[in-house]
GROMACS .gro file of C-alpha atoms in nm:
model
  346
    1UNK     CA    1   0.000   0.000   0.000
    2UNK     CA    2   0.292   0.203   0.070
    3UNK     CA    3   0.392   0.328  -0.317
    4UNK     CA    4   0.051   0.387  -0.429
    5UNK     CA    5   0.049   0.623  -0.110
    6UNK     CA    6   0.303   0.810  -0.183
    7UNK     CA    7   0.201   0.903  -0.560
    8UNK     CA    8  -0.135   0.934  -0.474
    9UNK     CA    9   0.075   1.225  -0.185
   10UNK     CA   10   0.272   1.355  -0.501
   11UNK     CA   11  -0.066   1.384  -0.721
   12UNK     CA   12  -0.202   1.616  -0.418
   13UNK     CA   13   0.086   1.823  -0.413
   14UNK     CA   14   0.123   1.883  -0.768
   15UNK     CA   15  -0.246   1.956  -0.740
   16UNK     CA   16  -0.257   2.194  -0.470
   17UNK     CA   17   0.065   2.435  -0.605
   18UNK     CA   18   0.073   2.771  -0.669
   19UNK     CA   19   0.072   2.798  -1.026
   20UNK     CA   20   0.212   3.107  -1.272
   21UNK     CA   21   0.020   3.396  -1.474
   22UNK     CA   22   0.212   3.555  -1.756
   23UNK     CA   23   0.285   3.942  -1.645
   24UNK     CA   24   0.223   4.219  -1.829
   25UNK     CA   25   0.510   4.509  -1.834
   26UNK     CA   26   0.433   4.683  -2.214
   27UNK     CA   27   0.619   4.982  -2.097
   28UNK     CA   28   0.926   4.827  -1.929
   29UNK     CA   29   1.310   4.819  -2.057
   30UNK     CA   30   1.516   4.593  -1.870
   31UNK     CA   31   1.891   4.516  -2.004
   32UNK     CA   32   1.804   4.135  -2.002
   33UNK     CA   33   1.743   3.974  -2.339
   34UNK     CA   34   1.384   3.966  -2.508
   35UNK     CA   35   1.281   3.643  -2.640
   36UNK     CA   36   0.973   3.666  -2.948
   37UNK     CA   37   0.782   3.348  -2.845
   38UNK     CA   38   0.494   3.283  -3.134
   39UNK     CA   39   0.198   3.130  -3.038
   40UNK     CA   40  -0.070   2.935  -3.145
   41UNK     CA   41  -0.324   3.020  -2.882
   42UNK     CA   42  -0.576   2.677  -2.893
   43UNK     CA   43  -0.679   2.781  -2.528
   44UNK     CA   44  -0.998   2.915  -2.334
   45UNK     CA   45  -1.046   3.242  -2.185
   46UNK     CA   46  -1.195   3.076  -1.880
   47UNK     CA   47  -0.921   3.015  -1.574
   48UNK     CA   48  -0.831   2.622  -1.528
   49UNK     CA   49  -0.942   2.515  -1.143
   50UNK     CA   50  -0.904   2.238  -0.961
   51UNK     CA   51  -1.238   2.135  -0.962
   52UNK     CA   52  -1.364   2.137  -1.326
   53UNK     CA   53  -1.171   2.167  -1.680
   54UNK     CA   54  -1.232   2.462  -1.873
   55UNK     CA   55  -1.469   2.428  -2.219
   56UNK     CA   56  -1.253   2.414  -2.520
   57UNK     CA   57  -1.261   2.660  -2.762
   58UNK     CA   58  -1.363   2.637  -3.073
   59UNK     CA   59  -1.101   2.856  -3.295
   60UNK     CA   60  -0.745   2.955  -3.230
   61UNK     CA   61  -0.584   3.320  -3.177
   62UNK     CA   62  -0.210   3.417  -3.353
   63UNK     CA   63  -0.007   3.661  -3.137
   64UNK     CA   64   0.331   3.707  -3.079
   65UNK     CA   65   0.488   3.774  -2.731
   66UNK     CA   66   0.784   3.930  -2.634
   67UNK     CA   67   0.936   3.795  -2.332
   68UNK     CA   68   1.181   3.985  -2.109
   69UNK     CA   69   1.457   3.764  -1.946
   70UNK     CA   70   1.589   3.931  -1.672
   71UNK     CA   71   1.993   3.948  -1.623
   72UNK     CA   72   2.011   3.763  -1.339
   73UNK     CA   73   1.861   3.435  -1.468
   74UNK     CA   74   1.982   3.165  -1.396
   75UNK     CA   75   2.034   2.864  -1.696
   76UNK     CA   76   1.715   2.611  -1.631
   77UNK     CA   77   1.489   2.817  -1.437
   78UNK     CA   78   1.189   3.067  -1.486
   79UNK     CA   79   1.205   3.336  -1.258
   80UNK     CA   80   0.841   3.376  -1.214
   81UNK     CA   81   0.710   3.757  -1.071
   82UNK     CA   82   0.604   3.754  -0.726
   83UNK     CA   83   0.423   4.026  -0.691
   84UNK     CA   84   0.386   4.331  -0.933
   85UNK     CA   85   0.684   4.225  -1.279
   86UNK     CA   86   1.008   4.344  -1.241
   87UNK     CA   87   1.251   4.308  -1.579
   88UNK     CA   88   1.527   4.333  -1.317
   89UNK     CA   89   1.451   3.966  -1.174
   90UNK     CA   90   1.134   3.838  -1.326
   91UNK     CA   91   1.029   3.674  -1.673
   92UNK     CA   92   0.818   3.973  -1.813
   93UNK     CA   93   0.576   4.010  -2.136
   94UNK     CA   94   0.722   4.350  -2.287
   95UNK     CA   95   0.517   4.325  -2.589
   96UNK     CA   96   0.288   4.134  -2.815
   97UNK     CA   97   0.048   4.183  -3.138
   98UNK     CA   98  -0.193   3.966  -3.295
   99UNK     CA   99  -0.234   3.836  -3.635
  100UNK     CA  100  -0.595   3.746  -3.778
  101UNK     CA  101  -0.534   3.447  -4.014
  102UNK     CA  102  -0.293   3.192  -3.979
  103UNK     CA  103  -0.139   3.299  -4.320
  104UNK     CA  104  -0.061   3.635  -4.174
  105UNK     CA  105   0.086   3.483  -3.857
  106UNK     CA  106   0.313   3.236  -4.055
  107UNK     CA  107   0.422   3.506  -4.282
  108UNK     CA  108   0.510   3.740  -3.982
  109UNK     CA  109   0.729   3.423  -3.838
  110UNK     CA  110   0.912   3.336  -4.154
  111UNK     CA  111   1.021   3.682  -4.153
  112UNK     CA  112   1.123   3.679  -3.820
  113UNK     CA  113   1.523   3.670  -3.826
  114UNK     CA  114   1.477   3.893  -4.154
  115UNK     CA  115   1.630   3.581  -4.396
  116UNK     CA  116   1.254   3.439  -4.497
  117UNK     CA  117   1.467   3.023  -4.483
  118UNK     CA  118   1.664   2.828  -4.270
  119UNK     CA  119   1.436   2.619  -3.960
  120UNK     CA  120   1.168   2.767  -3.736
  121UNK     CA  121   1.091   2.535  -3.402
  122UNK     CA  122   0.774   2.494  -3.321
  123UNK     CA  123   0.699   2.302  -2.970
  124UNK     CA  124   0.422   2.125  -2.832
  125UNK     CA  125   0.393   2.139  -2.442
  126UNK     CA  126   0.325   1.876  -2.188
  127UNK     CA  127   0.056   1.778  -2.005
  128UNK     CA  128  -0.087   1.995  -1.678
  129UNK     CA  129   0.078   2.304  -1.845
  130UNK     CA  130  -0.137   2.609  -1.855
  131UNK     CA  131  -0.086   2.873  -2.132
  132UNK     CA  132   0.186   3.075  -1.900
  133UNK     CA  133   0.395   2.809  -1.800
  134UNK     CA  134   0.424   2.710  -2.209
  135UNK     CA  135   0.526   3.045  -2.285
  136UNK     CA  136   0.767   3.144  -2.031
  137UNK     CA  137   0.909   2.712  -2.036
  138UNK     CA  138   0.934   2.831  -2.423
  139UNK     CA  139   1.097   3.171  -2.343
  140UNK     CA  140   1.371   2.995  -2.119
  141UNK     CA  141   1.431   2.719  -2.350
  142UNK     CA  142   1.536   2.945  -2.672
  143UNK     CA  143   1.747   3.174  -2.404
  144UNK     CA  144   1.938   2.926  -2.248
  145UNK     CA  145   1.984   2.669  -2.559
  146UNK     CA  146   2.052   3.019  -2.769
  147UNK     CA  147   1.809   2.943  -3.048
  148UNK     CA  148   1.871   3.154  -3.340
  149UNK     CA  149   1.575   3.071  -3.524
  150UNK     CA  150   1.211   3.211  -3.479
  151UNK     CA  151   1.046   2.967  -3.177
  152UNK     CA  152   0.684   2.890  -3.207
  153UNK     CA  153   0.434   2.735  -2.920
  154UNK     CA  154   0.154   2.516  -3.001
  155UNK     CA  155  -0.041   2.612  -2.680
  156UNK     CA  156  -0.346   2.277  -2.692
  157UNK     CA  157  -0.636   2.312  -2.415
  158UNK     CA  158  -0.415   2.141  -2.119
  159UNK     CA  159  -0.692   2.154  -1.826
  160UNK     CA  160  -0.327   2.289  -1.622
  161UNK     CA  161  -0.426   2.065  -1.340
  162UNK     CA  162  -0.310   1.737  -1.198
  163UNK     CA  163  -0.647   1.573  -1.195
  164UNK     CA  164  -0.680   1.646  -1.590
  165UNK     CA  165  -0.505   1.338  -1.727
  166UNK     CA  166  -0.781   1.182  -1.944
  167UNK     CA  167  -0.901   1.523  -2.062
  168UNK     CA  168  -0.545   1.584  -2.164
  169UNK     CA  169  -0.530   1.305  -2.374
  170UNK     CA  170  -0.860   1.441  -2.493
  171UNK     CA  171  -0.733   1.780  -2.563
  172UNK     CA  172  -0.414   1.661  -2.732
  173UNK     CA  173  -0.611   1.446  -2.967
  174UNK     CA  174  -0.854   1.732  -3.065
  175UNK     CA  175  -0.586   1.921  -3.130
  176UNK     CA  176  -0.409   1.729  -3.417
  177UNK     CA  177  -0.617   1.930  -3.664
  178UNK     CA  178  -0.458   2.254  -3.607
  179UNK     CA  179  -0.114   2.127  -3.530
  180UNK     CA  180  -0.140   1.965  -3.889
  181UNK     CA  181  -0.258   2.312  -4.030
  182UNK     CA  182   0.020   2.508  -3.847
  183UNK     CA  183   0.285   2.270  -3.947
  184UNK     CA  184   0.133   2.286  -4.316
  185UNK     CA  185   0.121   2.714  -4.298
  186UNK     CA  186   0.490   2.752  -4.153
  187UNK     CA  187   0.632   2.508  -4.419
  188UNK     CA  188   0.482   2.562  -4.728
  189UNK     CA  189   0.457   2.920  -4.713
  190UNK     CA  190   0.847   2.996  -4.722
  191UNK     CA  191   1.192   2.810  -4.766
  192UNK     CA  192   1.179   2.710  -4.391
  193UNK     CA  193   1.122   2.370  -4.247
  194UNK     CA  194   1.025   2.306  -3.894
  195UNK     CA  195   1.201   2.146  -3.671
  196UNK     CA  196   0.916   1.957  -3.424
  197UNK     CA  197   0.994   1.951  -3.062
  198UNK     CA  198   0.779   1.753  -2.799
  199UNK     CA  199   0.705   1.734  -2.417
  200UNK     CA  200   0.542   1.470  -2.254
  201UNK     CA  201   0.187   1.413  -2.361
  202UNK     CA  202   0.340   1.717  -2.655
  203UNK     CA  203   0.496   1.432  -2.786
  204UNK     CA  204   0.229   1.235  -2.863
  205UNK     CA  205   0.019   1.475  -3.039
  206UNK     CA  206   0.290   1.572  -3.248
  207UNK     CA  207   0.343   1.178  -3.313
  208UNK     CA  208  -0.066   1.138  -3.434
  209UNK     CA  209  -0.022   1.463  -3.626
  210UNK     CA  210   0.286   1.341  -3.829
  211UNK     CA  211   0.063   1.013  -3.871
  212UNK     CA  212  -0.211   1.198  -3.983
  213UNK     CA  213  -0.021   1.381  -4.227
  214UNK     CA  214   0.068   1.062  -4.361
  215UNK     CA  215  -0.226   0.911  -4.402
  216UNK     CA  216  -0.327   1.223  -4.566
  217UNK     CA  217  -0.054   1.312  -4.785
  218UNK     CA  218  -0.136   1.658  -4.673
  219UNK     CA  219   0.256   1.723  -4.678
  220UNK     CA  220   0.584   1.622  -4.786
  221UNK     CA  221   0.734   1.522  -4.430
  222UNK     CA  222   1.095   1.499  -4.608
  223UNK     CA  223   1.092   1.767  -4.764
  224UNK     CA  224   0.943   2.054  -4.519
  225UNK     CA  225   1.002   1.860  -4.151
  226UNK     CA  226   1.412   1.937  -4.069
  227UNK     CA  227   1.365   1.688  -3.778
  228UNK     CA  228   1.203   1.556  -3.440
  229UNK     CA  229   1.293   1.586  -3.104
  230UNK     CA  230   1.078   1.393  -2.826
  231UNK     CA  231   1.175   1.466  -2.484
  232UNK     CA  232   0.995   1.212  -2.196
  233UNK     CA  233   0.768   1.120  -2.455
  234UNK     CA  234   0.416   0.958  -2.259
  235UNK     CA  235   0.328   0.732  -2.537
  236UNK     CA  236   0.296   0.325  -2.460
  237UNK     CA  237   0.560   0.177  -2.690
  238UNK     CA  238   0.366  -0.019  -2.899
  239UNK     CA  239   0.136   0.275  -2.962
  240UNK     CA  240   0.493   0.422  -3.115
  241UNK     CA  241   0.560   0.200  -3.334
  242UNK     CA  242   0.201   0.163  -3.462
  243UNK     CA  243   0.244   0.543  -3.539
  244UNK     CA  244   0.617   0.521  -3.697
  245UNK     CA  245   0.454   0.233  -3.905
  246UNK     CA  246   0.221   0.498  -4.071
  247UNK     CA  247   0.532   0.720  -4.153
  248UNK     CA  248   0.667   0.578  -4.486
  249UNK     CA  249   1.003   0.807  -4.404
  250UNK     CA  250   1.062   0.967  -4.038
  251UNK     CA  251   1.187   1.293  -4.035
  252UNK     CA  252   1.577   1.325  -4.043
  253UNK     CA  253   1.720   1.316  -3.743
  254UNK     CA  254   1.405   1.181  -3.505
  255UNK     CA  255   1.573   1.208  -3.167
  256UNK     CA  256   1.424   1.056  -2.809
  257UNK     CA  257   1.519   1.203  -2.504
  258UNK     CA  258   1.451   0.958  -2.213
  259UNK     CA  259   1.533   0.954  -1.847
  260UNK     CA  260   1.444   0.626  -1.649
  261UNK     CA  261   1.417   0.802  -1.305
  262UNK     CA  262   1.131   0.997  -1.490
  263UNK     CA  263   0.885   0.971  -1.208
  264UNK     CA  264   0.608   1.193  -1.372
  265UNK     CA  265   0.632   0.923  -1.609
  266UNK     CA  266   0.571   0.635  -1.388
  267UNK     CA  267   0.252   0.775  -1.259
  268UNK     CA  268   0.131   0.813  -1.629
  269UNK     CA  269   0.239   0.462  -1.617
  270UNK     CA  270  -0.006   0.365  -1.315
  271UNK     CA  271  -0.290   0.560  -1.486
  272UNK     CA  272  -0.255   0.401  -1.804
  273UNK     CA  273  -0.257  -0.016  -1.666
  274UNK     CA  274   0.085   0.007  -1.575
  275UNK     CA  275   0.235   0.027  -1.958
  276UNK     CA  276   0.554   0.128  -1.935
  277UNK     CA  277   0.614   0.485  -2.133
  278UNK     CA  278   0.838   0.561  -2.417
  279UNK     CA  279   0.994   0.840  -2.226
  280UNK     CA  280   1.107   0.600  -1.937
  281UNK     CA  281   1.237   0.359  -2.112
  282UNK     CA  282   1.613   0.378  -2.164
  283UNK     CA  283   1.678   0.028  -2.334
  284UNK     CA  284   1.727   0.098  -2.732
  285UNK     CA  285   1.641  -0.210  -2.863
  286UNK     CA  286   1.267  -0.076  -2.757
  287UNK     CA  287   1.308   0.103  -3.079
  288UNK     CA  288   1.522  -0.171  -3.226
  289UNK     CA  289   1.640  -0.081  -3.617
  290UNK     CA  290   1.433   0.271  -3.691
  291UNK     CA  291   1.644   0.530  -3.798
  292UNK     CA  292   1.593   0.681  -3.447
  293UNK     CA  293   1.843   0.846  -3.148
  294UNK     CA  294   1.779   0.757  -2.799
  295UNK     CA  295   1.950   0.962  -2.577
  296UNK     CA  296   1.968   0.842  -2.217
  297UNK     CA  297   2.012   1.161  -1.955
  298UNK     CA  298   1.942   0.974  -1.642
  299UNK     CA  299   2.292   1.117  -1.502
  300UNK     CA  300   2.156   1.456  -1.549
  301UNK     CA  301   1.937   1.477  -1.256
  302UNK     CA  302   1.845   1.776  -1.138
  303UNK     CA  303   1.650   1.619  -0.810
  304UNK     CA  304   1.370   1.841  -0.930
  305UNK     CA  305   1.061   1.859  -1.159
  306UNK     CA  306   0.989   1.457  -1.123
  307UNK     CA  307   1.297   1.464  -1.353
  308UNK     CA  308   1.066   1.504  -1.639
  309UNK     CA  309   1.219   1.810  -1.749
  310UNK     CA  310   1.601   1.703  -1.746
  311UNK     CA  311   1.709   1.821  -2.122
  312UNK     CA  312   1.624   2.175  -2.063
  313UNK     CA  313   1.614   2.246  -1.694
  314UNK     CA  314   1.959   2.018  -1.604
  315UNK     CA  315   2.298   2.338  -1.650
  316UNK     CA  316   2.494   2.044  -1.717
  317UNK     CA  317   2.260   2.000  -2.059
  318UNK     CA  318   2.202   2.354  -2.099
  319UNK     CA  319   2.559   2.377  -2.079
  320UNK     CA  320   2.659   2.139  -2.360
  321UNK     CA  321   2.406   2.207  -2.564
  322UNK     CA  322   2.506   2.548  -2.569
  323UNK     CA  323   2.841   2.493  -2.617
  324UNK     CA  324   2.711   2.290  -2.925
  325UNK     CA  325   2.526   2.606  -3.066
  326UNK     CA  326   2.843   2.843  -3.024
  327UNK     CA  327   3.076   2.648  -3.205
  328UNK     CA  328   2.861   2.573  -3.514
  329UNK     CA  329   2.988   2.817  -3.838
  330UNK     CA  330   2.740   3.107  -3.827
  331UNK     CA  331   2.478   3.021  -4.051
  332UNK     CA  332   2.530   2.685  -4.042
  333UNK     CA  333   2.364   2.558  -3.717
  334UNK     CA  334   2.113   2.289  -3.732
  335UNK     CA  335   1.906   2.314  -3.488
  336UNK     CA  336   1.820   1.942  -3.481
  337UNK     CA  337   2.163   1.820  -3.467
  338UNK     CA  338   2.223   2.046  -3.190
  339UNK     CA  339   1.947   1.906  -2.997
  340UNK     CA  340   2.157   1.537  -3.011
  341UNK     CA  341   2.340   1.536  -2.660
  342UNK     CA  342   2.547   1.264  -2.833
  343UNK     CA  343   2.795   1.374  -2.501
  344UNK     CA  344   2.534   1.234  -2.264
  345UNK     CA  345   2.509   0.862  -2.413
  346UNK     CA  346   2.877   0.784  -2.362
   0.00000   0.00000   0.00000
């Protein structure tokens, strides 16, 4: 009785934190940097409580927020405002506008770094994340990985509490629709190709979307995804390889980041009949020949976050990866590639 105690402890917890609200600064100048974190708004106006999910919506907003990071950051964290923003210590919003079609908004991002090609990353967020967490988690990862590429967040209805697992799954499944159509709209509409970055229950949304697009034929995968990265992917594994089996040619490089300490993970596990996850399992034949990376960062622990968060909140990734980004020839950096923490699997 003993372990199912303690998670059900952990659930309550979770459950019962204080959670973050983005803050609103339009008029502040801080002499941090200012991250542009594009978003795909799939969310409800209505709050998420603890006691019932919020209604979905039924259409999407386009906006673009500029993020303050304040100087004293430290690599891995989100220094959330407590109390009235400050751009001397807290995550700010400095800025944002909004585009009305998703033509506009896709056009607006391609543009971004003022070159019209290259990659743009576009990330889907985990589950139990509300809309401010996703934006300030994305804000912090292109800061401390020093993205030079436009960043874009696929914000689906996450209920943001602990209790919302099913209508998670829900949510993510829902939103496979739009994720195909913004994939579609930032690809086809200029030389880029998007790079596809998932967290968590993320991951498997982007995994039905790129199965959907498939079975479609809506897209040429090859030709306009530059890669996939899956970090603590919560996907069973035979669920994974009915979804790869869909895919007539994965995206090159598709890149699993996997921590078996991942204890977020195990309680997905126990909610879903005790099937182990993807994102837990460190073993690489699980994968056995696909043209696929596992990356095992179970040394990276940062004691914190379940451990379901190791690639971007461990300094000792951050660091590398970093390192990584520096030394690639100006122009040259692949932001895929860079994502491989080859260092960590030795």
């Amino acid at each position: 009785m003993r372990r199912p105690f303690v998670l059900l402890v952990l659930i309550v917890v979770a459950a019962c934190a204080e959670r973050g609200t983005l803050g609103f600064a339009p008029d502040a100048a801080g002499t941090g940097a200012v991250r542009d974190i594009w978003t795909v708004n799939f969310r409800s106006d209505l709050p998420p409580n603890n006691r019932a999910a919020p209604p979905r919506p039924d259409t999407e907003r386009y906006q673009r927020l500029s993020v303050s990071i304040p100087p004293t950051h430290q690599p891995g964290q989100i220094e959330w405002p407590d109390g009235p923003p400050d751009v001397a210590t807290d995550f700010v919003t400095v800025g944002q506008a909004g585009f009305d079609t998703p033509g506009r908004f896709a056009r607006a991002v391609a543009q971004a770094d003022g070159s019209g090609q290259g990659e743009t990353l576009l990330f889907v967020h985990g589950y139990n994340t509300r809309h401010a967490e996703a934006v300030y988690q994305m804000a912090q990862i292109a800061e401390d990985f020093a993205f030079p590429i436009p960043t874009v967040l696929f914000s689906w209805p996450s209920a943001g509490v602990t209790a919302g697992y099913v209508y998670d799954r829900d949510s993510a499944l829902i939103s496979r629709d739009l994720l195909e159509q913004t994939i579609i709209e930032l690809s086809q509409g200029s030389n880029r190709k998007v790079v596809l970055m998932g967290h968590s229950m993320g991951s498997q949304l982007v995994m039905e979307t790129l199965r959907q697009i498939a079975l479609k034929r809506s897209l040429d995968l090859t030709a306009h995804v530059g890669g996939v990265v899956l970090m603590a992917p919560d996907i069973d594994g035979k669920l994974f390889r009915s979804q790869v089996g869909s895919i007539p040619t994965l995206p090159d490089p598709f890149i699993l980041v996997v921590a078996e300490q991942d204890r977020a993970l195990r309680i997905s596990s126990l909610l879903t009949g005790l099937r182990p996850r993807l994102g837990a399992q460190t073993d690489r034949s699980v994968v056995g020949d696909l043209p696929i990376t596992v990356i095992d960062v179970s040394d990276l622990s940062t004691g914190t976050e379940f451990e379901h968060k190791i690639a971007t909140t461990s300094p000792a990734a951050i660091s590398i990866l970093r390192k990584l980004t520096e030394e690639s020839p100006p122009g040259e950096a692949n932001l895929a590639e860079l994502v491989v923490l080859s260092d960590f699997a030795n």
